Amino acid sequence: MEIINITCLRQKSQRHRPKWVGKLPESWAEKWQLKYCPWVETAEGSWCLQTDRDGCFLPPWREKARELLEQAAEKGAKIALSPMAADLPGDILPFATGRKLYPIFGAEAAATGLEAMGKRQEGASFVVADGGEWETEAALAALPGWVNRLGILTDRQPFFVSWQERFLEERGLVVEVFSSVGYGVFREADVVLSCAKGNGAMAYALAEGAVFLDLVGNGSVTESIALRRADVLAADGFFFGNQKEMEAGALTEARTYCENQMFRAYFDAPGAEKAAEAKAGLGQLCPVGFLLGGKRRKIPKKQG
């Protein structure tokens, strides 16, 4: 059991416990639940905390989650999956969310979206929107060689001079660096790989039929784009595999963490060079579908 999957109940009424416990005053029943049956095993490597989402914020349940994670680690678990990852103790096991995979496979996912929308990846113009963190450099380092039109949206232009020089020297590619979504390179981009944490103005500046991939979980902006721009493919996660057997990015990330040492090194200490090395060792992975807010994202109808 290298991967542990932790969920919680949608409602407390779904808890598994003897009928007589349900006849106790609620405070007593809660104490019994915490002491004798705080979680249940629902499948191999899958555990369910016997509380609802609100309960996970309470100290007693967070402590039980800690005990569960420690128990899993002692039994050999290497990484955890959970829709509540942000609310659970993160100092025992790493959590897979897909956010380490997405930056290094953004271009391949975009190519899948372009093809489904009736466009070709050859000659497509890309923009990487900077968020000031490691994801931007990881996305740049992992761009495949077929990307030959590239811009960088950022408010720290001097930082990317070295990247401009690198792309020019290694690929003969001139990269434009700019600071406004009103700039022509952004407004004409076929693909935006966004590592930015904000900037709702993107919704109005995206080109018709563009692919917008949020690589860092900037949910409110991405959902706003999906709502306002029916012509745009806006997503904040990917499926991997093939059209018949797809799995969400978080699970793919967890499996890859357990199986691939180079990816594990990148996961534990992300950066540009490690991202490129990890990507090179994961050539078999292929994004085949899209997620938005944890749900499958439909691809807009072909344009034209």
Short mmCIF file of C-alpha atoms in Angstrom, two decimals, residues 75-298:
data_model
loop_
_atom_site.label_atom_id
_atom_site.label_comp_id
_atom_site.label_asym_id
_atom_site.label_seq_id
_atom_site.Cartn_x
_atom_site.Cartn_y
_atom_site.Cartn_z
CA LYS A 75 2.85 0.37 6.94
CA GLY A 76 4.81 1.63 3.93
CA ALA A 77 2.68 4.34 2.36
CA LYS A 78 4.76 6.83 0.36
CA ILE A 79 2.15 9.39 -0.67
CA ALA A 80 -1.45 10.33 0.05
CA LEU A 81 -4.47 11.27 -2.04
CA SER A 82 -7.36 13.28 -0.67
CA PRO A 83 -9.87 15.89 -1.82
CA MET A 84 -9.20 17.45 1.60
CA ALA A 85 -5.42 17.63 1.14
CA ALA A 86 -5.26 21.31 2.08
CA ASP A 87 -7.07 20.63 5.36
CA LEU A 88 -5.12 17.56 6.51
CA PRO A 89 -1.71 17.41 8.24
CA GLY A 90 0.94 17.71 5.55
CA ASP A 91 4.08 16.92 7.51
CA ILE A 92 3.74 13.10 7.54
CA LEU A 93 3.21 12.10 3.90
CA PRO A 94 3.29 14.21 0.74
CA PHE A 95 -0.08 14.72 -0.95
CA ALA A 96 -0.58 14.21 -4.67
CA THR A 97 -2.88 16.80 -6.25
CA GLY A 98 -1.67 16.75 -9.86
CA ARG A 99 -0.07 20.18 -9.47
CA LYS A 100 3.45 18.84 -10.01
CA LEU A 101 2.47 17.01 -13.22
CA TYR A 102 0.39 19.74 -14.82
CA PRO A 103 3.19 22.31 -15.43
CA ILE A 104 5.41 19.82 -17.26
CA PHE A 105 2.62 18.43 -19.46
CA GLY A 106 0.79 21.68 -20.17
CA ALA A 107 1.83 21.88 -23.83
CA GLU A 108 0.87 18.26 -24.54
CA ALA A 109 -2.50 18.79 -22.91
CA ALA A 110 -2.98 21.93 -24.99
CA ALA A 111 -2.18 19.96 -28.15
CA THR A 112 -4.92 17.47 -27.22
CA GLY A 113 -7.37 20.34 -26.77
CA LEU A 114 -6.38 22.05 -30.01
CA GLU A 115 -6.84 18.84 -31.97
CA ALA A 116 -10.27 18.23 -30.46
CA MET A 117 -11.25 21.80 -31.38
CA GLY A 118 -10.22 21.28 -34.98
CA LYS A 119 -6.88 23.09 -34.79
CA ARG A 120 -3.31 22.01 -35.42
CA GLN A 121 -0.54 22.20 -32.85
CA GLU A 122 1.99 23.09 -35.54
CA GLY A 123 2.39 26.84 -35.58
CA ALA A 124 0.15 27.39 -32.55
CA SER A 125 1.14 30.41 -30.49
CA PHE A 126 1.73 29.86 -26.77
CA VAL A 127 1.81 32.23 -23.81
CA VAL A 128 3.04 31.24 -20.36
CA ALA A 129 1.48 33.48 -17.70
CA ASP A 130 3.92 33.92 -14.81
CA GLY A 131 2.82 33.52 -11.20
CA GLY A 132 6.16 34.32 -9.58
CA GLU A 133 6.73 30.76 -8.34
CA TRP A 134 8.53 27.59 -9.50
CA GLU A 135 5.68 26.49 -11.78
CA THR A 136 6.52 29.10 -14.43
CA GLU A 137 10.08 27.92 -14.89
CA ALA A 138 9.00 24.28 -14.77
CA ALA A 139 6.49 24.92 -17.56
CA LEU A 140 9.11 26.74 -19.65
CA ALA A 141 11.78 24.08 -19.12
CA ALA A 142 9.39 21.30 -20.14
CA LEU A 143 8.06 22.90 -23.33
CA PRO A 144 8.49 20.43 -26.23
CA GLY A 145 10.56 21.35 -29.25
CA TRP A 146 7.55 21.78 -31.53
CA VAL A 147 6.49 24.96 -29.68
CA ASN A 148 7.90 27.67 -31.95
CA ARG A 149 5.81 30.72 -31.02
CA LEU A 150 6.08 31.78 -27.39
CA GLY A 151 5.40 34.76 -25.16
CA ILE A 152 5.69 35.27 -21.40
CA LEU A 153 3.19 37.40 -19.48
CA THR A 154 4.87 38.75 -16.35
CA ASP A 155 5.45 41.80 -14.17
CA ARG A 156 9.10 40.82 -13.62
CA GLN A 157 10.51 41.14 -17.11
CA PRO A 158 14.21 41.35 -16.10
CA PHE A 159 14.00 37.90 -14.53
CA PHE A 160 13.16 36.31 -17.88
CA VAL A 161 16.03 37.80 -19.89
CA SER A 162 18.03 34.63 -19.25
CA TRP A 163 15.12 32.56 -20.53
CA GLN A 164 14.92 34.68 -23.68
CA GLU A 165 18.63 34.10 -24.26
CA ARG A 166 18.28 30.38 -23.56
CA PHE A 167 15.43 29.88 -26.03
CA LEU A 168 17.22 31.91 -28.68
CA GLU A 169 20.48 30.00 -28.27
CA GLU A 170 19.01 26.49 -27.96
CA ARG A 171 16.03 26.72 -30.32
CA GLY A 172 16.47 29.86 -32.36
CA LEU A 173 13.19 31.02 -30.82
CA VAL A 174 12.52 34.70 -30.13
CA VAL A 175 10.42 34.98 -26.96
CA GLU A 176 8.45 38.14 -26.30
CA VAL A 177 8.09 39.20 -22.66
CA PHE A 178 5.26 41.61 -21.79
CA SER A 179 3.18 42.75 -18.82
CA SER A 180 -0.38 43.27 -20.08
CA VAL A 181 -3.15 40.97 -21.31
CA GLY A 182 -3.94 43.75 -23.74
CA TYR A 183 -0.68 43.09 -25.59
CA GLY A 184 -1.17 41.62 -29.04
CA VAL A 185 0.81 38.43 -28.33
CA PHE A 186 -1.62 37.53 -25.53
CA ARG A 187 -4.77 38.52 -27.40
CA GLU A 188 -3.77 36.35 -30.37
CA ALA A 189 -2.45 33.34 -28.43
CA ASP A 190 -3.89 29.94 -29.29
CA VAL A 191 -2.82 28.58 -25.89
CA VAL A 192 -2.33 30.19 -22.48
CA LEU A 193 -0.56 28.08 -19.86
CA SER A 194 -1.36 30.00 -16.71
CA CYS A 195 0.78 29.86 -13.58
CA ALA A 196 -0.77 33.12 -12.36
CA LYS A 197 -2.80 33.29 -9.17
CA GLY A 198 -5.16 36.04 -10.29
CA ASN A 199 -5.92 38.38 -13.21
CA GLY A 200 -9.60 38.03 -14.04
CA ALA A 201 -9.08 40.32 -17.05
CA MET A 202 -7.81 37.28 -18.95
CA ALA A 203 -11.39 36.22 -19.60
CA TYR A 204 -11.96 39.22 -21.86
CA ALA A 205 -8.56 39.21 -23.57
CA LEU A 206 -8.36 35.58 -24.69
CA ALA A 207 -8.53 34.93 -28.42
CA GLU A 208 -11.59 33.22 -29.83
CA GLY A 209 -11.27 29.45 -29.57
CA ALA A 210 -8.21 29.61 -27.30
CA VAL A 211 -7.10 26.91 -24.87
CA PHE A 212 -6.61 28.21 -21.31
CA LEU A 213 -4.98 25.77 -18.91
CA ASP A 214 -4.68 26.75 -15.27
CA LEU A 215 -1.61 24.92 -13.93
CA VAL A 216 -1.72 26.16 -10.32
CA GLY A 217 -5.33 25.81 -9.15
CA ASN A 218 -6.53 29.38 -9.68
CA GLY A 219 -10.09 28.08 -9.56
CA SER A 220 -12.18 31.24 -9.41
CA VAL A 221 -10.56 32.80 -12.48
CA THR A 222 -10.67 29.58 -14.50
CA GLU A 223 -14.32 28.94 -13.66
CA SER A 224 -15.11 32.55 -14.57
CA ILE A 225 -13.48 32.07 -17.97
CA ALA A 226 -15.43 28.84 -18.52
CA LEU A 227 -18.66 30.64 -17.61
CA ARG A 228 -18.06 33.76 -19.69
CA ARG A 229 -16.32 32.26 -22.71
CA ALA A 230 -18.14 29.26 -24.17
CA ASP A 231 -15.73 29.30 -27.11
CA VAL A 232 -12.67 28.78 -24.90
CA LEU A 233 -11.42 25.48 -23.48
CA ALA A 234 -10.70 26.42 -19.85
CA ALA A 235 -9.46 23.68 -17.52
CA ASP A 236 -7.54 23.35 -14.27
CA GLY A 237 -6.60 19.67 -14.45
CA PHE A 238 -5.99 16.77 -16.81
CA PHE A 239 -6.78 13.12 -17.25
CA PHE A 240 -3.92 10.83 -18.26
CA GLY A 241 -3.91 7.46 -20.00
CA ASN A 242 -5.95 6.80 -23.11
CA GLN A 243 -9.52 7.43 -24.15
CA LYS A 244 -10.66 4.04 -22.79
CA GLU A 245 -8.69 4.07 -19.53
CA MET A 246 -8.36 7.53 -18.06
CA GLU A 247 -7.27 8.49 -14.56
CA ALA A 248 -7.23 11.91 -12.93
CA GLY A 249 -3.92 13.73 -12.66
CA ALA A 250 -3.69 13.36 -8.87
CA LEU A 251 -3.69 9.56 -9.10
CA THR A 252 -1.25 9.56 -12.01
CA GLU A 253 1.00 11.84 -9.99
CA ALA A 254 0.85 9.54 -6.97
CA ARG A 255 1.70 6.46 -9.05
CA THR A 256 4.51 8.26 -10.82
CA TYR A 257 5.92 9.44 -7.50
CA CYS A 258 6.12 5.83 -6.32
CA GLU A 259 7.53 4.44 -9.57
CA ASN A 260 9.92 7.07 -10.92
CA GLN A 261 12.92 8.31 -8.95
CA MET A 262 13.56 11.33 -11.19
CA PHE A 263 9.98 12.50 -10.85
CA ARG A 264 10.17 11.99 -7.09
CA ALA A 265 13.27 14.21 -6.94
CA TYR A 266 11.42 16.91 -8.88
CA PHE A 267 8.28 16.51 -6.74
CA ASP A 268 10.25 16.95 -3.51
CA ALA A 269 12.28 19.93 -4.75
CA PRO A 270 10.66 21.37 -7.89
CA GLY A 271 12.66 23.54 -10.25
CA ALA A 272 13.40 24.06 -13.92
CA GLU A 273 16.21 21.55 -14.43
CA LYS A 274 14.57 18.80 -12.37
CA ALA A 275 11.32 19.42 -14.23
CA ALA A 276 13.05 18.89 -17.58
CA GLU A 277 14.74 15.71 -16.32
CA ALA A 278 11.49 14.34 -14.89
CA LYS A 279 9.64 15.11 -18.11
CA ALA A 280 12.29 13.30 -20.16
CA GLY A 281 11.77 10.19 -18.04
CA LEU A 282 7.99 10.23 -18.38
CA GLY A 283 7.60 10.13 -22.13
CA GLN A 284 4.91 7.47 -21.90
CA LEU A 285 2.46 9.76 -20.11
CA CYS A 286 -0.17 11.47 -22.24
CA PRO A 287 -2.90 13.95 -21.23
CA VAL A 288 -6.15 12.81 -22.85
CA GLY A 289 -8.88 14.81 -21.12
CA PHE A 290 -9.60 17.83 -18.97
CA LEU A 291 -10.92 18.67 -15.51
CA LEU A 292 -12.49 21.82 -14.14
CA GLY A 293 -13.25 22.04 -10.45
CA GLY A 294 -12.72 18.29 -10.11
CA LYS A 295 -15.28 17.46 -12.81
CA ARG A 296 -14.73 16.38 -16.37
CA ARG A 297 -14.55 19.35 -18.71
CA LYS A 298 -16.31 19.19 -22.04
#
